[in-house]
């Protein structure tokens, strides 16, 4: 600041404020910039997963800071802090004379209060004379509205100490690897000495200059009566031994942490703009509690490593979701973060193949079509310009819906999807939990082809809805977010949507259970548990899936080459990888271990979802009054028309 500006501020302090200069000044009522405070991410058991920050700062209360630390800072930065009213006339005069004599800026006259104003209220302002006057005026207002202790606390938590450390706690940890409460006098004086020039006086860069400045602070502390001569001499004799910048805390499960961050940055409840949300996530001091269960995550990693141990094996991912809560309890891939930052579990959109038939099936059942509904499973043209063939290259002139599912017949499902309407199939998939875009005008989606791309998270979420008998819980990776003070500031959406009638979900699950017990998904069976699932294999064995659910846990397993469309051949003894081979085996391994200590519960339909109906055995329709039939117990969705 130029000497003239210093003199102007001096005049402001010695006269009635408004008579010196007429400016539209900010007020303390204006919202101050809240200094960034790092946020922490935890798993479901409270273990730290990651620290999110732009600035390393850990706020402390004034009561947690030793008196000699405060004294050192006051000696170095504002010796008359408790005597002035925001602007120190003596300091301004002294600085003005020194700078005028030197012909350049040699000293500053800013008080700690003025520095708080600059740090919190005017961080982007130009450092011109008008700004200095505005700063002085606001400092006087600030002193009238906040106590000295509050101002000093704000300062100690906001000021920069170099090496990426903001605030006294971060500085103590950075340079000495101790909390601020354990700083001794010599350490306190060194940190106070850094404040004036945190780059040039940083002891890691220029230890000699830092020592000179530290010793000056110690001598002035003794002169001011803040320490005695013996304490001063002992501190002067203490060698400067400091550490460098603290390494960033290790992030565990970085793919999952990235998924959590992406989710929060899209949530308008954390801010109106992405910039506001980012500031809150990285600088809001949040405590983010996630759904990740470390035991299940480790199980998923270990299973992938055991089944796909070689570096040239295809990529693979496992996602587990709890049907009754929507919690993503595991999301693992078989590539390290350093090797592939792309998240296979939540970002890899791949063709789902025949797993997508589950949504055609659900739409058909909701439309009143039962497992015995007959379909045309012949190969060939199913619509003008669209020919379909079955995996086994066989024709099935007449096949039931259950049989077509068990055999995963493309031709039968292609015709069924056309009959239902592709838009209905797409709507069913979205309602059940597929968040990725689903084309509404591409008939090939009914057999998992065309322009369709879904993630393992999409599929696990949708099958979790089936496991919850059609009641969809919003899939979430976060259970709650707390402020630094422990107040809950965010909770996930707890709404439950009945996207399928319970009877429709029950019948759909029953057909998919048959596909696991007696169809292409036999390798996915889990002892003691009913598994409703579906295999999927795309053309030329590029992608292979198994997706399934029990009443307790839903899971999706995907395999493929993430970077290209190479076919999967000769993988761990499997000539051609299909959904019913390695993916189904991995699913079985993970689910068997995950549910080993859980009492099995099968798919059960409440009594009110059943109806006793007289059925004409000849037509399968309701029996007429003149033609009695046989009484059957039928799920509501399949009650036949008269």
Coordinates of C-alpha atoms in Angstrom, one line a residue:
X1 CA 0.0 0.0 0.0
X2 CA 1.3 3.4 -1.0
X3 CA 2.3 5.9 1.8
X4 CA -0.6 8.2 0.8
X5 CA -3.1 5.4 1.4
X6 CA -1.7 4.7 4.8
X7 CA -2.0 8.4 5.7
X8 CA -5.6 8.3 4.5
X9 CA -6.4 5.4 6.7
X10 CA -4.7 7.1 9.6
X11 CA -7.0 10.1 9.0
X12 CA -10.0 7.8 9.0
X13 CA -9.1 6.6 12.4
X14 CA -8.5 10.0 13.9
X15 CA -11.7 11.8 12.7
X16 CA -15.4 11.2 12.5
X17 CA -15.4 8.4 9.9
X18 CA -18.0 9.7 7.4
X19 CA -16.3 13.2 7.1
X20 CA -13.1 12.0 5.5
X21 CA -14.4 10.1 2.4
X22 CA -17.7 9.3 0.9
X23 CA -17.8 5.7 -0.3
X24 CA -20.5 3.1 -0.6
X25 CA -19.0 0.7 1.9
X26 CA -19.8 -3.0 2.5
X27 CA -21.3 -3.9 5.9
X28 CA -20.6 -6.8 8.2
X29 CA -24.1 -8.0 7.6
X30 CA -22.9 -9.0 4.1
X31 CA -22.2 -12.7 3.9
X32 CA -18.6 -13.5 4.6
X33 CA -16.6 -16.0 2.5
X34 CA -16.6 -19.2 4.5
X35 CA -13.1 -20.6 4.4
X36 CA -12.8 -24.0 2.9
X37 CA -12.8 -26.9 5.4
X38 CA -12.0 -30.4 4.2
X39 CA -14.8 -32.9 4.0
X40 CA -14.4 -36.6 5.0
X41 CA -16.0 -39.7 3.4
X42 CA -16.7 -42.8 5.5
X43 CA -17.9 -46.3 4.7
X44 CA -20.9 -47.9 6.4
X45 CA -18.9 -48.9 9.4
X46 CA -17.4 -45.4 10.0
X47 CA -14.0 -46.1 8.5
X48 CA -12.5 -43.2 6.7
X49 CA -12.5 -43.6 2.9
X50 CA -11.2 -40.3 1.7
X51 CA -10.6 -36.6 2.6
X52 CA -11.9 -34.1 0.1
X53 CA -10.3 -30.7 0.0
X54 CA -9.0 -27.9 -2.0
X55 CA -7.4 -26.2 1.0
X56 CA -5.9 -28.1 3.9
X57 CA -7.7 -26.5 6.9
X58 CA -9.0 -28.0 10.1
X59 CA -10.7 -25.3 12.2
X60 CA -10.1 -25.2 15.9
X61 CA -11.6 -23.2 18.8
X62 CA -9.6 -20.6 20.6
X63 CA -9.8 -22.7 23.7
X64 CA -7.8 -25.4 22.0
X65 CA -4.9 -23.1 21.1
X66 CA -2.2 -22.6 23.7
X67 CA -1.8 -19.1 25.1
X68 CA 1.8 -18.8 23.8
X69 CA 0.6 -19.5 20.3
X70 CA -1.8 -16.7 20.4
X71 CA 0.8 -14.4 22.0
X72 CA 3.3 -15.3 19.2
X73 CA 0.7 -14.4 16.5
X74 CA -0.2 -11.1 18.2
X75 CA 3.5 -10.2 18.6
X76 CA 4.2 -10.8 15.0
X77 CA 1.0 -9.4 13.4
X78 CA -0.9 -7.1 15.8
X79 CA 0.7 -6.2 19.1
X80 CA -2.2 -3.8 20.1
X81 CA -5.0 -6.1 19.0
X82 CA -6.9 -5.9 22.3
X83 CA -6.5 -2.1 22.4
X84 CA -7.6 -0.8 19.0
X85 CA -11.0 -0.7 17.5
X86 CA -10.2 -2.4 14.2
X87 CA -7.6 0.0 12.8
X88 CA -4.4 0.8 14.7
X89 CA -3.5 4.5 14.3
X90 CA 0.0 3.9 15.8
X91 CA 0.7 1.0 13.4
X92 CA -0.6 3.0 10.4
X93 CA 1.6 6.0 11.3
X94 CA 4.6 3.9 11.8
X95 CA 4.2 2.1 8.5
X96 CA 3.4 5.4 6.6
X97 CA 6.6 7.0 7.9
X98 CA 8.7 4.0 7.2
X99 CA 7.3 3.5 3.7
X100 CA 7.6 7.2 2.9
X101 CA 11.2 7.3 4.0
X102 CA 12.0 4.2 2.0
X103 CA 10.2 5.3 -1.1
X104 CA 8.5 1.9 -1.4
X105 CA 6.3 -0.5 0.6
X106 CA 8.4 -1.7 3.5
X107 CA 5.9 -2.2 6.3
X108 CA 2.1 -2.8 6.5
X109 CA -0.3 -1.2 8.9
X110 CA -3.0 -3.8 8.8
X111 CA -4.4 -5.1 12.0
X112 CA -5.6 -8.7 12.5
X113 CA -9.2 -7.4 12.1
X114 CA -8.3 -5.8 8.7
X115 CA -6.7 -9.1 7.7
X116 CA -9.9 -10.9 8.6
X117 CA -11.8 -8.5 6.5
X118 CA -9.5 -9.1 3.5
X119 CA -9.6 -12.9 4.0
X120 CA -13.3 -13.3 4.5
X121 CA -15.1 -10.3 3.2
X122 CA -13.0 -8.9 0.4
X123 CA -10.8 -11.8 -0.8
X124 CA -11.0 -10.8 -4.5
X125 CA -10.7 -7.0 -4.1
X126 CA -7.9 -5.1 -5.7
X127 CA -5.3 -3.7 -3.3
X128 CA -5.7 0.0 -4.2
X129 CA -6.2 3.0 -1.9
X130 CA -10.0 3.0 -2.2
X131 CA -10.1 -0.7 -1.3
X132 CA -7.8 0.0 1.7
X133 CA -10.3 2.6 2.9
X134 CA -13.2 0.2 2.5
X135 CA -11.3 -2.4 4.3
X136 CA -10.6 -0.1 7.3
X137 CA -14.2 1.0 7.5
X138 CA -15.4 -2.6 7.5
X139 CA -12.9 -3.5 10.1
X140 CA -14.3 -0.9 12.4
X141 CA -17.8 -2.2 11.8
X142 CA -16.6 -5.8 12.4
X143 CA -15.2 -4.8 15.8
X144 CA -18.6 -3.5 16.8
X145 CA -20.4 -6.7 15.9
X146 CA -18.0 -9.4 16.9
X147 CA -15.9 -10.0 20.0
X148 CA -12.1 -10.0 19.9
X149 CA -12.1 -13.7 20.6
X150 CA -14.4 -14.4 17.6
X151 CA -12.2 -12.3 15.3
X152 CA -9.1 -13.9 16.5
X153 CA -10.6 -17.4 16.1
X154 CA -11.6 -16.5 12.5
X155 CA -8.1 -15.3 11.8
X156 CA -6.3 -18.3 13.2
X157 CA -8.4 -20.6 11.1
X158 CA -8.2 -18.6 7.9
X159 CA -4.7 -17.3 7.5
X160 CA -2.2 -19.0 5.2
X161 CA 1.0 -20.5 6.5
X162 CA 2.6 -21.8 3.3
X163 CA 3.0 -25.4 2.1
X164 CA -0.7 -25.7 1.5
X165 CA -1.6 -25.2 5.2
X166 CA -4.5 -22.9 6.0
X167 CA -5.1 -22.1 9.6
X168 CA -3.0 -22.8 12.7
X169 CA -4.1 -26.5 13.1
X170 CA -3.1 -27.4 9.5
X171 CA 0.2 -25.5 9.9
X172 CA 1.0 -27.4 13.1
X173 CA 0.3 -30.7 11.4
X174 CA 2.2 -29.7 8.3
X175 CA 5.4 -28.4 9.8
X176 CA 5.6 -30.4 13.0
X177 CA 3.2 -33.3 12.6
X178 CA 1.4 -32.4 15.9
X179 CA -1.9 -30.7 16.7
X180 CA -1.9 -27.0 17.4
X181 CA -2.6 -27.8 21.1
X182 CA 0.9 -29.4 21.4
X183 CA 3.0 -26.6 19.8
X184 CA 5.8 -25.3 22.0
X185 CA 7.0 -21.7 22.2
X186 CA 9.7 -21.9 19.5
X187 CA 7.3 -23.7 17.1
X188 CA 4.6 -21.1 17.8
X189 CA 7.0 -18.2 17.1
X190 CA 8.2 -19.9 13.8
X191 CA 4.6 -20.2 12.6
X192 CA 3.8 -16.7 13.6
X193 CA 6.9 -15.5 11.7
X194 CA 5.7 -17.2 8.5
X195 CA 2.4 -15.3 8.2
X196 CA 3.9 -12.1 6.9
X197 CA 5.5 -13.8 3.9
X198 CA 4.3 -17.5 3.7
X199 CA 6.2 -18.2 0.5
X200 CA 9.6 -16.6 1.1
X201 CA 9.7 -17.2 4.9
X202 CA 8.6 -20.9 4.7
X203 CA 11.3 -22.8 6.7
X204 CA 11.3 -25.6 4.1
X205 CA 12.5 -23.1 1.4
X206 CA 14.7 -20.7 3.4
X207 CA 15.4 -22.0 6.9
X208 CA 18.0 -19.3 7.6
X209 CA 15.5 -16.4 6.9
X210 CA 12.8 -18.2 8.8
X211 CA 15.1 -18.6 11.8
X212 CA 16.0 -14.9 11.8
X213 CA 12.3 -13.9 11.7
X214 CA 11.4 -16.5 14.4
X215 CA 14.1 -15.2 16.7
X216 CA 12.9 -11.7 16.2
X217 CA 9.4 -12.8 17.3
X218 CA 10.8 -14.5 20.4
X219 CA 12.7 -11.4 21.4
X220 CA 9.7 -9.2 21.0
X221 CA 7.5 -11.6 22.9
X222 CA 10.0 -11.2 25.8
X223 CA 10.0 -7.5 25.5
X224 CA 6.2 -7.4 25.6
X225 CA 6.2 -9.5 28.7
X226 CA 4.5 -12.5 27.0
X227 CA 7.4 -14.9 27.9
X228 CA 10.2 -14.6 30.4
X229 CA 13.9 -14.4 29.5
X230 CA 14.6 -18.1 30.3
X231 CA 11.8 -19.2 28.0
X232 CA 13.1 -16.9 25.3
X233 CA 16.6 -18.3 25.5
X234 CA 15.5 -21.9 25.5
X235 CA 13.3 -21.3 22.4
X236 CA 16.2 -19.4 20.7
X237 CA 18.4 -22.4 21.2
X238 CA 15.9 -24.8 19.7
X239 CA 16.9 -25.9 16.2
X240 CA 14.5 -25.5 13.4
X241 CA 13.3 -29.0 12.5
X242 CA 10.3 -29.0 10.2
X243 CA 8.6 -31.4 7.8
X244 CA 7.4 -30.5 4.3
X245 CA 3.9 -30.4 2.8
X246 CA 1.7 -33.1 4.2
X247 CA 0.9 -35.8 1.6
X248 CA -2.8 -36.0 0.7
X249 CA -4.5 -38.7 2.9
X250 CA -4.8 -42.0 1.1
X251 CA -8.1 -42.6 -0.6
X252 CA -9.5 -46.1 -0.1
X253 CA -11.9 -47.4 -2.8
X254 CA -11.2 -44.4 -5.1
X255 CA -13.6 -45.6 -7.8
X256 CA -16.5 -45.6 -5.2
X257 CA -15.4 -42.3 -3.8
X258 CA -15.5 -40.8 -7.3
X259 CA -19.0 -42.2 -7.7
X260 CA -20.1 -40.6 -4.5
X261 CA -18.6 -37.2 -5.5
X262 CA -20.3 -37.3 -8.9
X263 CA -23.6 -38.1 -7.3
X264 CA -23.4 -35.2 -4.8
X265 CA -22.2 -32.7 -7.5
X266 CA -25.5 -33.5 -9.4
X267 CA -27.7 -33.1 -6.3
X268 CA -29.5 -29.6 -6.3
X269 CA -30.1 -30.0 -2.5
X270 CA -26.4 -29.2 -2.0
X271 CA -26.5 -26.0 -4.0
X272 CA -28.1 -24.3 -6.9
X273 CA -25.1 -24.5 -9.3
X274 CA -22.4 -27.1 -9.7
X275 CA -19.9 -24.6 -8.5
X276 CA -21.8 -24.1 -5.2
X277 CA -22.2 -27.9 -4.8
X278 CA -18.4 -28.4 -5.5
X279 CA -17.6 -25.8 -2.9
X280 CA -19.7 -27.5 -0.3
X281 CA -18.5 -31.0 -1.1
X282 CA -14.8 -30.0 -1.1
X283 CA -14.8 -27.1 1.3
X284 CA -17.9 -27.4 3.4
X285 CA -16.4 -29.5 6.3
X286 CA -19.0 -32.3 5.6
X287 CA -19.0 -35.7 7.1
X288 CA -20.3 -38.0 4.3
X289 CA -21.4 -41.4 5.4
X290 CA -21.8 -43.9 2.6
X291 CA -23.5 -47.3 2.1
X292 CA -20.3 -49.2 1.3
X293 CA -19.9 -52.3 3.4
X294 CA -16.2 -53.0 3.7
X295 CA -16.7 -56.8 4.1
X296 CA -18.8 -57.1 0.9
X297 CA -16.5 -54.8 -1.0
X298 CA -13.5 -56.9 -0.1
X299 CA -15.4 -60.0 -1.0
X300 CA -16.2 -58.6 -4.4
X301 CA -12.6 -57.7 -5.0
X302 CA -11.3 -61.0 -3.8
X303 CA -13.7 -63.0 -5.9
X304 CA -12.8 -61.0 -9.1
X305 CA -9.1 -61.5 -8.3
X306 CA -9.6 -65.2 -7.8
X307 CA -11.6 -65.9 -10.9
X308 CA -9.7 -63.4 -13.1
X309 CA -6.2 -63.4 -11.8
X310 CA -4.2 -62.6 -15.0
X311 CA -3.4 -59.1 -16.2
X312 CA -4.7 -59.9 -19.7
X313 CA -8.0 -61.2 -18.5
X314 CA -11.0 -59.1 -19.5
X315 CA -12.3 -56.3 -17.2
X316 CA -15.1 -57.1 -14.8
X317 CA -17.3 -55.4 -12.3
X318 CA -19.6 -56.5 -9.4
X319 CA -22.3 -54.3 -7.9
X320 CA -24.5 -55.3 -4.9
X321 CA -27.6 -53.4 -3.9
X322 CA -30.0 -54.1 -0.9
X323 CA -33.6 -54.4 -2.2
X324 CA -35.2 -53.1 0.9
X325 CA -33.0 -50.0 1.3
X326 CA -31.6 -49.2 -2.1
X327 CA -28.1 -49.1 -0.6
X328 CA -25.2 -49.8 -2.8
X329 CA -23.2 -52.0 -0.5
X330 CA -20.5 -53.0 -2.9
X331 CA -19.2 -51.7 -6.3
X332 CA -16.0 -53.2 -7.4
X333 CA -14.0 -53.6 -10.5
X334 CA -10.9 -55.7 -11.2
X335 CA -8.6 -52.8 -12.3
X336 CA -6.6 -50.6 -9.9
X337 CA -7.4 -46.9 -10.0
X338 CA -3.9 -46.0 -11.2
X339 CA -4.5 -48.4 -14.2
X340 CA -8.0 -47.4 -15.1
X341 CA -9.8 -44.4 -13.5
X342 CA -12.9 -45.1 -15.4
X343 CA -15.3 -46.8 -13.0
X344 CA -16.4 -50.2 -14.5
X345 CA -19.2 -50.6 -11.9
X346 CA -21.0 -47.3 -12.3
X347 CA -19.8 -45.7 -15.6
X348 CA -19.3 -48.6 -18.0
X349 CA -22.3 -48.5 -20.3
X350 CA -22.4 -51.7 -22.3
X351 CA -25.0 -53.6 -24.2
X352 CA -26.8 -55.8 -21.7
X353 CA -27.7 -58.6 -24.0
X354 CA -30.5 -61.0 -22.8
X355 CA -30.5 -59.6 -19.2
X356 CA -32.7 -56.8 -20.6
X357 CA -35.3 -59.5 -21.4
X358 CA -36.2 -59.2 -17.7
X359 CA -37.9 -55.9 -18.4
X360 CA -39.8 -57.3 -21.4
X361 CA -40.9 -60.1 -19.1
X362 CA -42.0 -57.7 -16.3
X363 CA -44.0 -55.6 -18.8
X364 CA -45.6 -58.7 -20.3
X365 CA -46.6 -60.0 -16.8
X366 CA -47.9 -56.6 -15.8
X367 CA -50.0 -56.8 -19.0
X368 CA -51.6 -60.0 -17.7
X369 CA -49.5 -62.5 -19.6
X370 CA -48.6 -65.5 -17.5
X371 CA -45.7 -68.0 -17.7
X372 CA -47.8 -70.3 -19.9
X373 CA -48.5 -67.6 -22.5
X374 CA -47.5 -69.1 -25.9
X375 CA -45.0 -67.3 -28.1
X376 CA -43.6 -67.8 -31.5
X377 CA -39.9 -68.7 -31.2
X378 CA -39.1 -69.3 -34.9
X379 CA -36.0 -67.6 -36.3
X380 CA -36.1 -65.2 -39.2
X381 CA -37.7 -61.9 -39.9
X382 CA -39.7 -60.6 -37.0
X383 CA -40.4 -57.2 -38.5
X384 CA -39.7 -55.7 -41.9
X385 CA -35.9 -55.5 -42.3
X386 CA -35.2 -57.1 -38.9
X387 CA -34.2 -60.8 -38.7
X388 CA -33.4 -62.5 -35.5
X389 CA -31.8 -65.8 -34.7
X390 CA -31.6 -67.8 -31.5
X391 CA -28.3 -68.6 -29.7
X392 CA -28.8 -72.4 -30.3
X393 CA -29.9 -71.8 -34.0
X394 CA -33.1 -73.7 -33.4
X395 CA -36.7 -72.9 -34.2
X396 CA -39.5 -73.1 -31.6
X397 CA -42.8 -72.7 -33.4
X398 CA -44.7 -72.6 -30.1
X399 CA -43.0 -72.0 -26.7
X400 CA -44.3 -70.7 -23.4
X401 CA -43.1 -67.4 -21.9
X402 CA -41.4 -69.4 -19.2
X403 CA -39.8 -71.6 -21.7
X404 CA -38.6 -68.7 -23.8
X405 CA -37.1 -67.2 -20.8
X406 CA -35.4 -70.4 -19.6
X407 CA -33.9 -70.9 -23.1
X408 CA -33.3 -67.1 -23.6
X409 CA -34.9 -67.2 -27.1
X410 CA -34.2 -64.0 -29.0
X411 CA -36.9 -64.6 -31.6
X412 CA -39.7 -65.1 -29.1
X413 CA -38.7 -62.0 -27.0
X414 CA -38.2 -59.8 -30.1
X415 CA -41.8 -60.5 -31.2
X416 CA -43.0 -60.1 -27.6
X417 CA -41.3 -56.7 -27.3
X418 CA -42.9 -55.6 -30.6
X419 CA -46.3 -56.7 -29.4
X420 CA -46.0 -54.9 -26.1
X421 CA -44.5 -51.7 -27.8
X422 CA -40.8 -50.7 -27.3
X423 CA -41.9 -47.6 -25.4
X424 CA -43.6 -49.8 -22.7
X425 CA -40.5 -51.9 -22.4
X426 CA -38.3 -48.8 -22.0
X427 CA -40.6 -47.3 -19.4
X428 CA -40.6 -50.5 -17.4
X429 CA -36.8 -50.5 -17.4
X430 CA -36.6 -46.9 -16.3
X431 CA -39.3 -47.3 -13.6
X432 CA -37.4 -50.3 -12.1
X433 CA -34.1 -48.5 -11.8
X434 CA -32.2 -48.2 -15.1
X435 CA -30.9 -44.6 -15.0
X436 CA -29.0 -44.7 -18.3
X437 CA -30.9 -43.5 -21.4
X438 CA -33.0 -46.2 -22.9
X439 CA -34.1 -45.7 -26.5
X440 CA -37.9 -45.8 -27.0
X441 CA -37.9 -46.3 -30.8
X442 CA -35.4 -49.1 -31.2
X443 CA -37.1 -52.6 -31.2
X444 CA -33.7 -54.3 -30.6
X445 CA -33.7 -53.2 -27.0
X446 CA -36.1 -56.1 -26.2
X447 CA -33.1 -58.5 -26.7
X448 CA -30.6 -56.1 -25.3
X449 CA -29.2 -54.8 -28.5
X450 CA -29.3 -51.8 -30.7
X451 CA -28.2 -48.5 -29.2
X452 CA -28.7 -49.6 -25.7
X453 CA -26.0 -49.2 -23.1
X454 CA -26.4 -49.8 -19.3
X455 CA -24.1 -50.0 -16.3
X456 CA -23.8 -52.8 -13.7
X457 CA -25.3 -50.3 -11.2
X458 CA -28.3 -49.8 -13.5
X459 CA -29.0 -53.5 -13.6
X460 CA -28.4 -54.3 -10.0
X461 CA -30.7 -51.4 -9.0
X462 CA -33.5 -52.6 -11.3
X463 CA -33.3 -56.2 -10.1
X464 CA -33.3 -54.9 -6.5
X465 CA -36.8 -53.5 -7.3
X466 CA -37.8 -57.1 -8.3
X467 CA -36.3 -58.4 -5.1
X468 CA -38.4 -56.0 -3.2
X469 CA -41.6 -57.3 -5.0
X470 CA -41.9 -54.2 -7.2
X471 CA -41.4 -51.6 -4.6
X472 CA -38.5 -49.4 -5.8
X473 CA -36.2 -47.7 -3.3
X474 CA -34.1 -44.9 -4.7
X475 CA -30.6 -46.4 -5.2
X476 CA -28.1 -44.4 -3.1
X477 CA -24.5 -44.6 -2.1
X478 CA -24.9 -42.1 0.8
X479 CA -26.9 -42.7 4.0
X480 CA -26.5 -39.2 5.5
X481 CA -24.3 -36.1 5.5
X482 CA -23.4 -34.2 8.6
X483 CA -22.0 -30.8 9.2
X484 CA -18.6 -30.5 11.0
X485 CA -20.7 -29.8 14.2
X486 CA -22.5 -33.1 13.8
X487 CA -25.9 -31.8 12.5
X488 CA -27.5 -33.8 9.7
X489 CA -27.7 -31.6 6.6
X490 CA -28.7 -34.2 4.0
X491 CA -30.6 -37.5 3.9
X492 CA -31.4 -39.6 0.8
X493 CA -34.8 -39.7 -0.7
X494 CA -36.7 -42.2 1.4
X495 CA -39.7 -42.6 -0.9
X496 CA -40.9 -46.0 -2.0
X497 CA -42.5 -46.3 -5.4
X498 CA -44.7 -49.2 -6.3
X499 CA -43.5 -49.5 -9.9
X500 CA -44.7 -53.1 -10.3
X501 CA -47.7 -54.6 -8.7
X502 CA -46.5 -57.1 -6.0
X503 CA -48.2 -59.9 -7.9
X504 CA -46.6 -58.9 -11.2
X505 CA -43.2 -58.8 -9.5
X506 CA -43.8 -62.2 -7.9
X507 CA -44.7 -63.8 -11.1
X508 CA -41.8 -62.2 -13.0
X509 CA -39.4 -63.4 -10.2
X510 CA -40.9 -66.9 -10.5
X511 CA -40.1 -67.1 -14.2
X512 CA -36.6 -65.8 -13.6
X513 CA -36.1 -68.3 -10.8
X514 CA -36.8 -71.1 -13.3
X515 CA -34.2 -69.6 -15.6
X516 CA -31.6 -70.0 -12.8
X517 CA -32.7 -73.4 -11.6
X518 CA -33.2 -75.0 -15.0
X519 CA -32.0 -72.6 -17.7
X520 CA -29.0 -70.7 -18.8
X521 CA -28.3 -69.3 -15.3
X522 CA -27.7 -72.6 -13.4
X523 CA -24.1 -71.6 -12.5
X524 CA -25.5 -68.7 -10.5
X525 CA -27.5 -70.8 -8.0
X526 CA -27.0 -69.9 -4.3
X527 CA -27.5 -72.8 -1.8
X528 CA -30.7 -72.2 0.3
X529 CA -31.8 -69.1 -1.5
X530 CA -34.2 -68.5 -4.3
X531 CA -32.4 -66.5 -7.0
X532 CA -34.3 -64.7 -9.8
X533 CA -31.8 -63.9 -12.5
X534 CA -30.9 -63.7 -16.1
X535 CA -27.8 -64.3 -18.2
X536 CA -26.8 -62.0 -21.1
X537 CA -24.2 -62.4 -23.8
X538 CA -23.8 -59.9 -26.7
X539 CA -22.9 -60.6 -30.3
X540 CA -19.5 -62.3 -30.7
X541 CA -19.0 -62.6 -27.0
X542 CA -18.1 -59.0 -26.5
X543 CA -20.0 -58.5 -23.3
X544 CA -21.2 -61.1 -20.8
X545 CA -23.6 -60.6 -17.8
X546 CA -25.3 -62.2 -15.0
X547 CA -27.9 -60.1 -13.1
X548 CA -30.0 -61.6 -10.3
X549 CA -31.6 -61.0 -7.0
X550 CA -32.7 -62.7 -3.8
X551 CA -35.0 -61.0 -1.3
X552 CA -32.0 -59.8 0.7
X553 CA -29.5 -58.8 -2.0
X554 CA -29.4 -58.0 -5.7
X555 CA -26.2 -58.2 -7.8
X556 CA -24.9 -57.6 -11.3
X557 CA -21.7 -59.0 -12.8
X558 CA -20.4 -57.7 -16.1
X559 CA -17.3 -58.9 -18.1
X560 CA -15.8 -57.4 -21.2
X561 CA -12.9 -55.4 -22.6
X562 CA -13.5 -51.9 -21.5
X563 CA -11.4 -50.2 -24.1
X564 CA -12.7 -52.0 -27.2
X565 CA -15.1 -54.6 -28.6
X566 CA -12.8 -57.6 -28.6
X567 CA -14.5 -61.0 -28.2
X568 CA -13.8 -62.9 -24.9
X569 CA -12.1 -66.1 -25.9
X570 CA -10.1 -68.6 -23.9
X571 CA -10.5 -66.8 -20.6
X572 CA -9.4 -69.0 -17.6
X573 CA -10.3 -72.2 -19.4
X574 CA -13.5 -70.9 -20.9
X575 CA -13.4 -71.0 -24.7
X576 CA -16.2 -68.5 -25.3
X577 CA -17.4 -66.4 -22.3
X578 CA -21.1 -66.2 -21.9
X579 CA -23.3 -64.8 -19.2
X580 CA -23.9 -68.3 -17.9
X581 CA -20.2 -69.1 -17.5
X582 CA -17.8 -66.8 -15.6
X583 CA -20.3 -64.0 -14.7
X584 CA -22.8 -66.5 -13.3
X585 CA -20.0 -68.2 -11.4
X586 CA -18.7 -65.0 -9.9
X587 CA -22.3 -64.0 -8.9
X588 CA -22.7 -67.4 -7.1
X589 CA -19.4 -67.0 -5.3
X590 CA -20.1 -63.5 -4.1
X591 CA -23.7 -64.1 -3.1
X592 CA -23.1 -67.4 -1.4
X593 CA -20.4 -65.8 0.8
X594 CA -22.4 -62.6 1.4
X595 CA -25.5 -64.4 2.5
X596 CA -23.8 -67.2 4.4
X597 CA -24.9 -65.9 7.8
X598 CA -28.4 -64.6 6.7
X599 CA -31.5 -66.6 7.2
X600 CA -32.9 -67.4 3.7
X601 CA -36.2 -65.8 2.9
X602 CA -38.0 -66.7 -0.3
X603 CA -40.2 -64.6 -2.6
X604 CA -43.6 -64.5 -0.9
X605 CA -46.8 -62.9 -2.1
X606 CA -49.1 -61.4 0.6
X607 CA -52.5 -63.1 0.9
X608 CA -54.4 -60.0 -0.3
X609 CA -52.5 -60.3 -3.7
X610 CA -54.1 -63.7 -4.4
X611 CA -57.6 -64.4 -5.7
X612 CA -59.6 -67.7 -5.7
X613 CA -61.0 -67.9 -9.2
X614 CA -63.1 -70.5 -11.1
X615 CA -61.2 -71.4 -14.3
X616 CA -62.6 -73.1 -17.3
X617 CA -60.0 -75.8 -17.9
X618 CA -60.9 -75.9 -21.6
X619 CA -60.3 -72.2 -22.3
X620 CA -58.2 -71.1 -19.4
X621 CA -60.7 -68.2 -18.9
X622 CA -63.0 -67.5 -16.0
X623 CA -65.7 -70.1 -15.8
X624 CA -69.2 -68.9 -16.7
X625 CA -72.2 -69.5 -14.5
X626 CA -73.5 -72.1 -16.9
X627 CA -70.1 -73.8 -17.2
X628 CA -68.5 -74.3 -13.7
X629 CA -64.8 -74.7 -13.6
X630 CA -62.1 -75.6 -11.2
X631 CA -61.2 -73.2 -8.3
X632 CA -57.6 -72.0 -8.5
X633 CA -55.5 -69.6 -6.4
X634 CA -54.2 -67.0 -8.8
X635 CA -52.0 -63.9 -8.4
X636 CA -54.1 -60.9 -9.0
X637 CA -52.1 -59.8 -12.1
X638 CA -53.0 -63.1 -13.8
X639 CA -56.7 -63.3 -12.9
X640 CA -58.1 -64.3 -16.3
X641 CA -60.8 -62.3 -18.1
X642 CA -64.2 -63.8 -18.6

